[in-house]
Amino acid sequence: MGRDGSPGAQLRKGVLEYCVLAMLTQRECYGFELVRQLGDVNGLVTSEGTIYPLLSRLKKDGHVQTTWRESDEGPPRKYYAITPQGEAELNVFRAEWHRFRDGVDYLLNQGET
Amino acid sequence: MTSQPQNPLVEEYFTDLRRRAGRLPRQQRKELLAELRAHLDDGMDAAQSDADTLNMLDALGTPKDIVDASAPPDTTGGPTGRLALASGVAALILIPTLFLALILGAVAIFLGINARKSLRSTGQPTSVATGAIAVGTLAVVVGLALTVLLAFSSL
């Protein structure tokens, strides 16, 4: 896991699951669209494929649930939806993130002058 | 599933992924491969050229990274690593035993020779003493052979 020492990599690893939850808070998504949308957010994901194991873990932790739905474009699709537990986790993270982000911004801005 | 024409780039990627996913627990492997397969199929629906396909595979990341993300890194060094450690430990345990074998073998030979000398001089049967020399020699030979074997296998 060579590159994973970089500051960016460490940050991404920590917040990625909450970004996934935040995306699912809007509506349920199937794997491909979720992965692609996340991949489009600049600088967030280096390896789209690793989102799938992340989704598995979120499901195992009870933060996400899956449902199969028929699709007119081919085989049934597996849809991911956030659970109430997932919502709760996301809210906790959101509060911590704001505090954290404000603190880091403050220090970084100080350092720039 | 979908009747996708097999694209060699995609199939090569998926074959690599499936091979690496072999080290995952069965249920996890099944799910991961199904998800990635569906993703690749969906991606191929949208891809209009080889360049698109390559970009999709690049964006996915390497099979190695994906499988590594699915499982905690194998900190035991994998099956080969564990076997290596076990061999090393066994060797360490055997070393004093071998030394003992060599020493006791030598003792047996030495005592046996002495016993034979004094038994012969008093006309008594020497079969036990001779037996001791034989067993002692065997112990020393086997001990030396094993020592050499161990020395070579740890290289």
PDB file of C-alpha atoms in Angstrom:
ATOM      1  CA  MET A   1       0.000   0.000   0.000  1.00  0.00           C
ATOM      2  CA  GLY A   2       2.857   2.309  -1.035  1.00  0.00           C
ATOM      3  CA  ARG A   3       1.126   5.610  -1.660  1.00  0.00           C
ATOM      4  CA  ASP A   4      -0.958   5.425   1.447  1.00  0.00           C
ATOM      5  CA  GLY A   5       1.435   7.421   3.574  1.00  0.00           C
ATOM      6  CA  SER A   6       0.519  10.691   1.892  1.00  0.00           C
ATOM      7  CA  PRO A   7      -1.633  13.157   3.883  1.00  0.00           C
ATOM      8  CA  GLY A   8      -4.304  13.088   1.166  1.00  0.00           C
ATOM      9  CA  ALA A   9      -4.585   9.327   1.302  1.00  0.00           C
ATOM     10  CA  GLN A  10      -5.011   9.271   5.072  1.00  0.00           C
ATOM     11  CA  LEU A  11      -7.697  11.935   4.932  1.00  0.00           C
ATOM     12  CA  ARG A  12      -9.586  10.185   2.182  1.00  0.00           C
ATOM     13  CA  LYS A  13      -9.558   6.886   4.004  1.00  0.00           C
ATOM     14  CA  GLY A  14     -11.137   8.459   7.046  1.00  0.00           C
ATOM     15  CA  VAL A  15     -13.968  10.342   5.397  1.00  0.00           C
ATOM     16  CA  LEU A  16     -14.852   8.224   2.395  1.00  0.00           C
ATOM     17  CA  GLU A  17     -17.447   6.114   4.163  1.00  0.00           C
ATOM     18  CA  TYR A  18     -19.245   9.263   5.363  1.00  0.00           C
ATOM     19  CA  CYS A  19     -19.211  10.646   1.857  1.00  0.00           C
ATOM     20  CA  VAL A  20     -20.874   7.457   0.709  1.00  0.00           C
ATOM     21  CA  LEU A  21     -23.477   7.777   3.469  1.00  0.00           C
ATOM     22  CA  ALA A  22     -24.045  11.428   2.585  1.00  0.00           C
ATOM     23  CA  MET A  23     -24.699  10.455  -0.999  1.00  0.00           C
ATOM     24  CA  LEU A  24     -27.176   7.787   0.058  1.00  0.00           C
ATOM     25  CA  THR A  25     -28.990  10.176   2.345  1.00  0.00           C
ATOM     26  CA  GLN A  26     -30.403  11.839  -0.760  1.00  0.00           C
ATOM     27  CA  ARG A  27     -31.731   8.628  -2.314  1.00  0.00           C
ATOM     28  CA  GLU A  28     -30.847   4.981  -2.780  1.00  0.00           C
ATOM     29  CA  CYS A  29     -28.337   4.203  -5.534  1.00  0.00           C
ATOM     30  CA  TYR A  30     -27.129   1.127  -7.290  1.00  0.00           C
ATOM     31  CA  GLY A  31     -23.431   0.283  -7.234  1.00  0.00           C
ATOM     32  CA  PHE A  32     -22.342   1.597 -10.585  1.00  0.00           C
ATOM     33  CA  GLU A  33     -23.983   5.017 -10.325  1.00  0.00           C
ATOM     34  CA  LEU A  34     -22.836   5.524  -6.742  1.00  0.00           C
ATOM     35  CA  VAL A  35     -19.270   4.610  -7.590  1.00  0.00           C
ATOM     36  CA  ARG A  36     -19.226   6.769 -10.693  1.00  0.00           C
ATOM     37  CA  GLN A  37     -20.714   9.791  -8.900  1.00  0.00           C
ATOM     38  CA  LEU A  38     -18.206   9.513  -6.085  1.00  0.00           C
ATOM     39  CA  GLY A  39     -15.433   9.107  -8.591  1.00  0.00           C
ATOM     40  CA  ASP A  40     -16.512  12.335 -10.245  1.00  0.00           C
ATOM     41  CA  VAL A  41     -16.038  14.333  -7.056  1.00  0.00           C
ATOM     42  CA  ASN A  42     -12.586  15.729  -7.489  1.00  0.00           C
ATOM     43  CA  GLY A  43      -9.811  14.224  -5.448  1.00  0.00           C
ATOM     44  CA  LEU A  44     -12.043  11.964  -3.390  1.00  0.00           C
ATOM     45  CA  VAL A  45     -11.420   8.512  -4.765  1.00  0.00           C
ATOM     46  CA  THR A  46      -8.269   7.103  -6.297  1.00  0.00           C
ATOM     47  CA  SER A  47      -9.581   3.589  -6.859  1.00  0.00           C
ATOM     48  CA  GLU A  48     -13.308   3.307  -7.595  1.00  0.00           C
ATOM     49  CA  GLY A  49     -13.242  -0.438  -7.155  1.00  0.00           C
ATOM     50  CA  THR A  50     -12.364  -0.107  -3.483  1.00  0.00           C
ATOM     51  CA  ILE A  51     -15.750   1.492  -2.866  1.00  0.00           C
ATOM     52  CA  TYR A  52     -17.372  -1.909  -3.213  1.00  0.00           C
ATOM     53  CA  PRO A  53     -15.541  -3.425  -0.225  1.00  0.00           C
ATOM     54  CA  LEU A  54     -16.383  -0.215   1.622  1.00  0.00           C
ATOM     55  CA  LEU A  55     -20.072  -0.704   0.836  1.00  0.00           C
ATOM     56  CA  SER A  56     -19.826  -4.288   2.092  1.00  0.00           C
ATOM     57  CA  ARG A  57     -18.400  -3.071   5.338  1.00  0.00           C
ATOM     58  CA  LEU A  58     -21.086  -0.413   5.711  1.00  0.00           C
ATOM     59  CA  LYS A  59     -23.694  -3.100   5.190  1.00  0.00           C
ATOM     60  CA  LYS A  60     -22.050  -5.359   7.731  1.00  0.00           C
ATOM     61  CA  ASP A  61     -22.026  -2.488  10.228  1.00  0.00           C
ATOM     62  CA  GLY A  62     -25.706  -1.909   9.639  1.00  0.00           C
ATOM     63  CA  HIS A  63     -25.299   1.592   8.203  1.00  0.00           C
ATOM     64  CA  VAL A  64     -26.470   0.608   4.760  1.00  0.00           C
ATOM     65  CA  GLN A  65     -28.926  -1.971   3.450  1.00  0.00           C
ATOM     66  CA  THR A  66     -29.344  -3.498   0.020  1.00  0.00           C
ATOM     67  CA  THR A  67     -32.360  -4.383  -2.133  1.00  0.00           C
ATOM     68  CA  TRP A  68     -32.515  -5.972  -5.539  1.00  0.00           C
ATOM     69  CA  ARG A  69     -34.716  -4.211  -8.076  1.00  0.00           C
ATOM     70  CA  GLU A  70     -35.701  -5.117 -11.586  1.00  0.00           C
ATOM     71  CA  SER A  71     -34.120  -3.009 -14.276  1.00  0.00           C
ATOM     72  CA  ASP A  72     -35.314  -2.493 -17.840  1.00  0.00           C
ATOM     73  CA  GLU A  73     -31.703  -2.239 -18.933  1.00  0.00           C
ATOM     74  CA  GLY A  74     -30.774  -5.790 -18.113  1.00  0.00           C
ATOM     75  CA  PRO A  75     -30.367  -7.988 -15.041  1.00  0.00           C
ATOM     76  CA  PRO A  76     -31.698  -6.928 -11.603  1.00  0.00           C
ATOM     77  CA  ARG A  77     -29.670  -4.272  -9.827  1.00  0.00           C
ATOM     78  CA  LYS A  78     -28.545  -4.153  -6.232  1.00  0.00           C
ATOM     79  CA  TYR A  79     -29.593  -0.852  -4.662  1.00  0.00           C
ATOM     80  CA  TYR A  80     -27.919   0.599  -1.585  1.00  0.00           C
ATOM     81  CA  ALA A  81     -29.920   2.642   0.918  1.00  0.00           C
ATOM     82  CA  ILE A  82     -28.935   4.301   4.166  1.00  0.00           C
ATOM     83  CA  THR A  83     -30.385   2.942   7.408  1.00  0.00           C
ATOM     84  CA  PRO A  84     -31.489   4.954  10.475  1.00  0.00           C
ATOM     85  CA  GLN A  85     -28.242   3.866  12.149  1.00  0.00           C
ATOM     86  CA  GLY A  86     -26.354   5.136   9.133  1.00  0.00           C
ATOM     87  CA  GLU A  87     -28.155   8.472   9.378  1.00  0.00           C
ATOM     88  CA  ALA A  88     -27.240   8.741  13.037  1.00  0.00           C
ATOM     89  CA  GLU A  89     -23.589   7.995  12.289  1.00  0.00           C
ATOM     90  CA  LEU A  90     -23.587  10.560   9.522  1.00  0.00           C
ATOM     91  CA  ASN A  91     -24.989  13.243  11.808  1.00  0.00           C
ATOM     92  CA  VAL A  92     -22.343  12.560  14.417  1.00  0.00           C
ATOM     93  CA  PHE A  93     -19.670  12.756  11.751  1.00  0.00           C
ATOM     94  CA  ARG A  94     -21.114  15.937  10.296  1.00  0.00           C
ATOM     95  CA  ALA A  95     -20.826  17.738  13.643  1.00  0.00           C
ATOM     96  CA  GLU A  96     -17.306  16.488  14.246  1.00  0.00           C
ATOM     97  CA  TRP A  97     -16.249  17.295  10.735  1.00  0.00           C
ATOM     98  CA  HIS A  98     -17.399  20.912  10.970  1.00  0.00           C
ATOM     99  CA  ARG A  99     -15.532  21.384  14.206  1.00  0.00           C
ATOM    100  CA  PHE A 100     -12.466  19.653  12.824  1.00  0.00           C
ATOM    101  CA  ARG A 101     -12.517  21.506   9.519  1.00  0.00           C
ATOM    102  CA  ASP A 102     -12.906  24.880  11.193  1.00  0.00           C
ATOM    103  CA  GLY A 103     -10.030  24.138  13.540  1.00  0.00           C
ATOM    104  CA  VAL A 104      -7.701  22.994  10.776  1.00  0.00           C
ATOM    105  CA  ASP A 105      -8.655  25.920   8.527  1.00  0.00           C
ATOM    106  CA  TYR A 106      -7.917  28.305  11.324  1.00  0.00           C
ATOM    107  CA  LEU A 107      -4.464  26.862  11.929  1.00  0.00           C
ATOM    108  CA  LEU A 108      -3.653  26.591   8.245  1.00  0.00           C
ATOM    109  CA  ASN A 109      -4.655  30.198   7.633  1.00  0.00           C
ATOM    110  CA  GLN A 110      -2.520  31.329  10.505  1.00  0.00           C
ATOM    111  CA  GLY A 111       0.422  29.493   9.049  1.00  0.00           C
ATOM    112  CA  GLU A 112       0.009  31.219   5.712  1.00  0.00           C
ATOM    113  CA  THR A 113       0.571  34.790   6.903  1.00  0.00           C
TER     114      THR A 113
ATOM    115  CA  MET B   1     -26.374 -12.177 -17.220  1.00  0.00           C
ATOM    116  CA  THR B   2     -26.029  -9.521 -19.939  1.00  0.00           C
ATOM    117  CA  SER B   3     -24.994 -10.724 -23.359  1.00  0.00           C
ATOM    118  CA  GLN B   4     -21.857  -8.608 -23.412  1.00  0.00           C
ATOM    119  CA  PRO B   5     -19.349  -9.503 -26.101  1.00  0.00           C
ATOM    120  CA  GLN B   6     -16.205 -10.500 -24.256  1.00  0.00           C
ATOM    121  CA  ASN B   7     -13.747  -7.652 -24.325  1.00  0.00           C
ATOM    122  CA  PRO B   8     -10.226  -9.019 -23.854  1.00  0.00           C
ATOM    123  CA  LEU B   9      -9.086  -6.070 -21.721  1.00  0.00           C
ATOM    124  CA  VAL B  10     -12.009  -6.480 -19.387  1.00  0.00           C
ATOM    125  CA  GLU B  11     -11.739 -10.256 -19.241  1.00  0.00           C
ATOM    126  CA  GLU B  12      -8.040 -10.043 -18.449  1.00  0.00           C
ATOM    127  CA  TYR B  13      -8.776  -7.577 -15.665  1.00  0.00           C
ATOM    128  CA  PHE B  14     -11.551  -9.709 -14.247  1.00  0.00           C
ATOM    129  CA  THR B  15      -9.472 -12.889 -14.407  1.00  0.00           C
ATOM    130  CA  ASP B  16      -6.706 -11.170 -12.451  1.00  0.00           C
ATOM    131  CA  LEU B  17      -9.266  -9.942  -9.926  1.00  0.00           C
ATOM    132  CA  ARG B  18     -10.795 -13.382  -9.513  1.00  0.00           C
ATOM    133  CA  ARG B  19      -7.397 -14.947  -8.958  1.00  0.00           C
ATOM    134  CA  ARG B  20      -6.437 -12.453  -6.281  1.00  0.00           C
ATOM    135  CA  ALA B  21      -9.826 -12.662  -4.618  1.00  0.00           C
ATOM    136  CA  GLY B  22      -9.084 -16.320  -3.965  1.00  0.00           C
ATOM    137  CA  ARG B  23      -7.630 -15.391  -0.618  1.00  0.00           C
ATOM    138  CA  LEU B  24     -10.879 -13.817   0.603  1.00  0.00           C
ATOM    139  CA  PRO B  25     -13.539 -15.707   2.557  1.00  0.00           C
ATOM    140  CA  ARG B  26     -15.965 -17.399   0.227  1.00  0.00           C
ATOM    141  CA  GLN B  27     -19.025 -15.206   0.753  1.00  0.00           C
ATOM    142  CA  GLN B  28     -17.017 -12.022   0.529  1.00  0.00           C
ATOM    143  CA  ARG B  29     -15.337 -13.174  -2.646  1.00  0.00           C
ATOM    144  CA  LYS B  30     -18.652 -14.059  -4.288  1.00  0.00           C
ATOM    145  CA  GLU B  31     -20.123 -10.666  -3.474  1.00  0.00           C
ATOM    146  CA  LEU B  32     -17.092  -8.699  -4.566  1.00  0.00           C
ATOM    147  CA  LEU B  33     -16.803 -10.510  -7.871  1.00  0.00           C
ATOM    148  CA  ALA B  34     -20.525 -10.128  -8.546  1.00  0.00           C
ATOM    149  CA  GLU B  35     -20.376  -6.387  -7.840  1.00  0.00           C
ATOM    150  CA  LEU B  36     -17.314  -5.844  -9.988  1.00  0.00           C
ATOM    151  CA  ARG B  37     -18.737  -7.953 -12.787  1.00  0.00           C
ATOM    152  CA  ALA B  38     -21.943  -5.891 -12.769  1.00  0.00           C
ATOM    153  CA  HIS B  39     -19.885  -2.689 -12.692  1.00  0.00           C
ATOM    154  CA  LEU B  40     -17.792  -3.823 -15.648  1.00  0.00           C
ATOM    155  CA  ASP B  41     -20.903  -4.815 -17.598  1.00  0.00           C
ATOM    156  CA  ASP B  42     -22.535  -1.452 -16.925  1.00  0.00           C
ATOM    157  CA  GLY B  43     -19.328   0.297 -17.842  1.00  0.00           C
ATOM    158  CA  MET B  44     -19.029  -1.595 -21.096  1.00  0.00           C
ATOM    159  CA  ASP B  45     -22.586  -0.575 -21.991  1.00  0.00           C
ATOM    160  CA  ALA B  46     -21.439   3.030 -21.845  1.00  0.00           C
ATOM    161  CA  ALA B  47     -17.981   2.570 -23.343  1.00  0.00           C
ATOM    162  CA  GLN B  48     -17.700   3.568 -26.959  1.00  0.00           C
ATOM    163  CA  SER B  49     -14.054   2.797 -27.589  1.00  0.00           C
ATOM    164  CA  ASP B  50     -11.056   0.991 -26.234  1.00  0.00           C
ATOM    165  CA  ALA B  51      -9.948   4.268 -24.698  1.00  0.00           C
ATOM    166  CA  ASP B  52     -13.214   4.424 -22.747  1.00  0.00           C
ATOM    167  CA  THR B  53     -12.690   0.867 -21.578  1.00  0.00           C
ATOM    168  CA  LEU B  54      -9.146   1.607 -20.480  1.00  0.00           C
ATOM    169  CA  ASN B  55     -10.268   4.708 -18.626  1.00  0.00           C
ATOM    170  CA  MET B  56     -12.917   2.697 -16.851  1.00  0.00           C
ATOM    171  CA  LEU B  57     -10.367   0.093 -15.769  1.00  0.00           C
ATOM    172  CA  ASP B  58      -7.925   2.790 -14.659  1.00  0.00           C
ATOM    173  CA  ALA B  59     -10.634   4.483 -12.614  1.00  0.00           C
ATOM    174  CA  LEU B  60     -11.527   1.185 -10.964  1.00  0.00           C
ATOM    175  CA  GLY B  61      -8.002   0.709  -9.721  1.00  0.00           C
ATOM    176  CA  THR B  62      -5.854  -2.379  -9.728  1.00  0.00           C
ATOM    177  CA  PRO B  63      -7.301  -5.766  -8.733  1.00  0.00           C
ATOM    178  CA  LYS B  64      -4.622  -5.886  -6.069  1.00  0.00           C
ATOM    179  CA  ASP B  65      -5.788  -2.642  -4.468  1.00  0.00           C
ATOM    180  CA  ILE B  66      -9.400  -3.766  -4.560  1.00  0.00           C
ATOM    181  CA  VAL B  67      -8.728  -7.122  -2.945  1.00  0.00           C
ATOM    182  CA  ASP B  68      -6.395  -5.530  -0.394  1.00  0.00           C
ATOM    183  CA  ALA B  69      -9.186  -3.136   0.502  1.00  0.00           C
ATOM    184  CA  SER B  70     -11.516  -6.079   1.000  1.00  0.00           C
ATOM    185  CA  ALA B  71      -9.431  -7.816   3.553  1.00  0.00           C
ATOM    186  CA  PRO B  72      -7.017  -6.763   6.219  1.00  0.00           C
ATOM    187  CA  PRO B  73      -3.496  -7.126   4.870  1.00  0.00           C
ATOM    188  CA  ASP B  74      -2.112 -10.574   5.509  1.00  0.00           C
ATOM    189  CA  THR B  75       0.199  -9.696   8.397  1.00  0.00           C
ATOM    190  CA  THR B  76       1.109 -13.297   9.045  1.00  0.00           C
ATOM    191  CA  GLY B  77       3.071 -13.304   5.804  1.00  0.00           C
ATOM    192  CA  GLY B  78       0.660 -15.637   4.028  1.00  0.00           C
ATOM    193  CA  PRO B  79       0.784 -19.426   4.090  1.00  0.00           C
ATOM    194  CA  THR B  80       4.385 -19.474   2.877  1.00  0.00           C
ATOM    195  CA  GLY B  81       5.429 -16.978   5.504  1.00  0.00           C
ATOM    196  CA  ARG B  82       3.808 -18.984   8.268  1.00  0.00           C
ATOM    197  CA  LEU B  83       5.449 -22.189   7.051  1.00  0.00           C
ATOM    198  CA  ALA B  84       8.808 -20.449   7.023  1.00  0.00           C
ATOM    199  CA  LEU B  85       8.356 -19.312  10.617  1.00  0.00           C
ATOM    200  CA  ALA B  86       7.261 -22.782  11.744  1.00  0.00           C
ATOM    201  CA  SER B  87      10.298 -24.335  10.083  1.00  0.00           C
ATOM    202  CA  GLY B  88      12.566 -21.848  11.793  1.00  0.00           C
ATOM    203  CA  VAL B  89      11.063 -22.524  15.188  1.00  0.00           C
ATOM    204  CA  ALA B  90      11.292 -26.286  14.699  1.00  0.00           C
ATOM    205  CA  ALA B  91      14.916 -25.889  13.711  1.00  0.00           C
ATOM    206  CA  LEU B  92      15.647 -23.873  16.830  1.00  0.00           C
ATOM    207  CA  ILE B  93      14.005 -26.514  19.010  1.00  0.00           C
ATOM    208  CA  LEU B  94      15.865 -29.314  17.277  1.00  0.00           C
ATOM    209  CA  ILE B  95      19.309 -27.753  17.549  1.00  0.00           C
ATOM    210  CA  PRO B  96      19.892 -28.506  21.242  1.00  0.00           C
ATOM    211  CA  THR B  97      18.410 -31.966  20.670  1.00  0.00           C
ATOM    212  CA  LEU B  98      20.883 -32.559  17.881  1.00  0.00           C
ATOM    213  CA  PHE B  99      23.779 -31.398  20.019  1.00  0.00           C
ATOM    214  CA  LEU B 100      22.599 -33.762  22.725  1.00  0.00           C
ATOM    215  CA  ALA B 101      22.399 -36.556  20.154  1.00  0.00           C
ATOM    216  CA  LEU B 102      25.906 -35.844  18.979  1.00  0.00           C
ATOM    217  CA  ILE B 103      27.293 -35.586  22.505  1.00  0.00           C
ATOM    218  CA  LEU B 104      25.509 -38.645  23.833  1.00  0.00           C
ATOM    219  CA  GLY B 105      26.422 -40.562  20.703  1.00  0.00           C
ATOM    220  CA  ALA B 106      30.043 -39.675  21.197  1.00  0.00           C
ATOM    221  CA  VAL B 107      29.756 -40.643  24.875  1.00  0.00           C
ATOM    222  CA  ALA B 108      28.251 -43.975  23.880  1.00  0.00           C
ATOM    223  CA  ILE B 109      31.065 -44.643  21.444  1.00  0.00           C
ATOM    224  CA  PHE B 110      33.742 -43.663  23.957  1.00  0.00           C
ATOM    225  CA  LEU B 111      32.274 -45.678  26.839  1.00  0.00           C
ATOM    226  CA  GLY B 112      31.566 -48.588  24.514  1.00  0.00           C
ATOM    227  CA  ILE B 113      35.146 -48.749  23.329  1.00  0.00           C
ATOM    228  CA  ASN B 114      36.442 -48.604  26.874  1.00  0.00           C
ATOM    229  CA  ALA B 115      33.954 -51.274  28.003  1.00  0.00           C
ATOM    230  CA  ARG B 116      34.967 -53.560  25.160  1.00  0.00           C
ATOM    231  CA  LYS B 117      38.636 -53.247  26.038  1.00  0.00           C
ATOM    232  CA  SER B 118      38.115 -54.211  29.664  1.00  0.00           C
ATOM    233  CA  LEU B 119      35.549 -56.921  28.836  1.00  0.00           C
ATOM    234  CA  ARG B 120      37.868 -58.486  26.253  1.00  0.00           C
ATOM    235  CA  SER B 121      40.722 -58.500  28.700  1.00  0.00           C
ATOM    236  CA  THR B 122      38.569 -60.428  31.175  1.00  0.00           C
ATOM    237  CA  GLY B 123      37.123 -62.703  28.470  1.00  0.00           C
ATOM    238  CA  GLN B 124      33.536 -61.583  28.895  1.00  0.00           C
ATOM    239  CA  PRO B 125      31.071 -61.180  26.013  1.00  0.00           C
ATOM    240  CA  THR B 126      31.294 -57.762  24.417  1.00  0.00           C
ATOM    241  CA  SER B 127      28.005 -57.729  22.513  1.00  0.00           C
ATOM    242  CA  VAL B 128      26.406 -55.021  24.669  1.00  0.00           C
ATOM    243  CA  ALA B 129      29.444 -52.778  24.384  1.00  0.00           C
ATOM    244  CA  THR B 130      29.621 -53.362  20.656  1.00  0.00           C
ATOM    245  CA  GLY B 131      25.932 -52.588  20.403  1.00  0.00           C
ATOM    246  CA  ALA B 132      26.524 -49.340  22.293  1.00  0.00           C
ATOM    247  CA  ILE B 133      29.274 -48.341  19.872  1.00  0.00           C
ATOM    248  CA  ALA B 134      26.972 -49.108  16.931  1.00  0.00           C
ATOM    249  CA  VAL B 135      24.053 -47.124  18.359  1.00  0.00           C
ATOM    250  CA  GLY B 136      26.344 -44.275  19.327  1.00  0.00           C
ATOM    251  CA  THR B 137      27.831 -44.170  15.848  1.00  0.00           C
ATOM    252  CA  LEU B 138      24.372 -44.177  14.315  1.00  0.00           C
ATOM    253  CA  ALA B 139      23.335 -41.304  16.573  1.00  0.00           C
ATOM    254  CA  VAL B 140      26.377 -39.260  15.640  1.00  0.00           C
ATOM    255  CA  VAL B 141      25.986 -39.947  11.924  1.00  0.00           C
ATOM    256  CA  VAL B 142      22.260 -39.160  11.904  1.00  0.00           C
ATOM    257  CA  GLY B 143      22.863 -36.137  14.092  1.00  0.00           C
ATOM    258  CA  LEU B 144      25.545 -34.813  11.774  1.00  0.00           C
ATOM    259  CA  ALA B 145      23.418 -35.497   8.700  1.00  0.00           C
ATOM    260  CA  LEU B 146      20.449 -33.644  10.188  1.00  0.00           C
ATOM    261  CA  THR B 147      22.669 -30.759  11.207  1.00  0.00           C
ATOM    262  CA  VAL B 148      23.949 -30.451   7.669  1.00  0.00           C
ATOM    263  CA  LEU B 149      20.393 -30.721   6.291  1.00  0.00           C
ATOM    264  CA  LEU B 150      19.155 -27.988   8.613  1.00  0.00           C
ATOM    265  CA  ALA B 151      22.077 -25.801   7.752  1.00  0.00           C
ATOM    266  CA  PHE B 152      21.260 -26.072   4.062  1.00  0.00           C
ATOM    267  CA  SER B 153      17.498 -25.620   4.437  1.00  0.00           C
ATOM    268  CA  SER B 154      17.906 -22.408   6.371  1.00  0.00           C
ATOM    269  CA  LEU B 155      20.017 -20.886   3.617  1.00  0.00           C
TER     270      LEU B 155
END
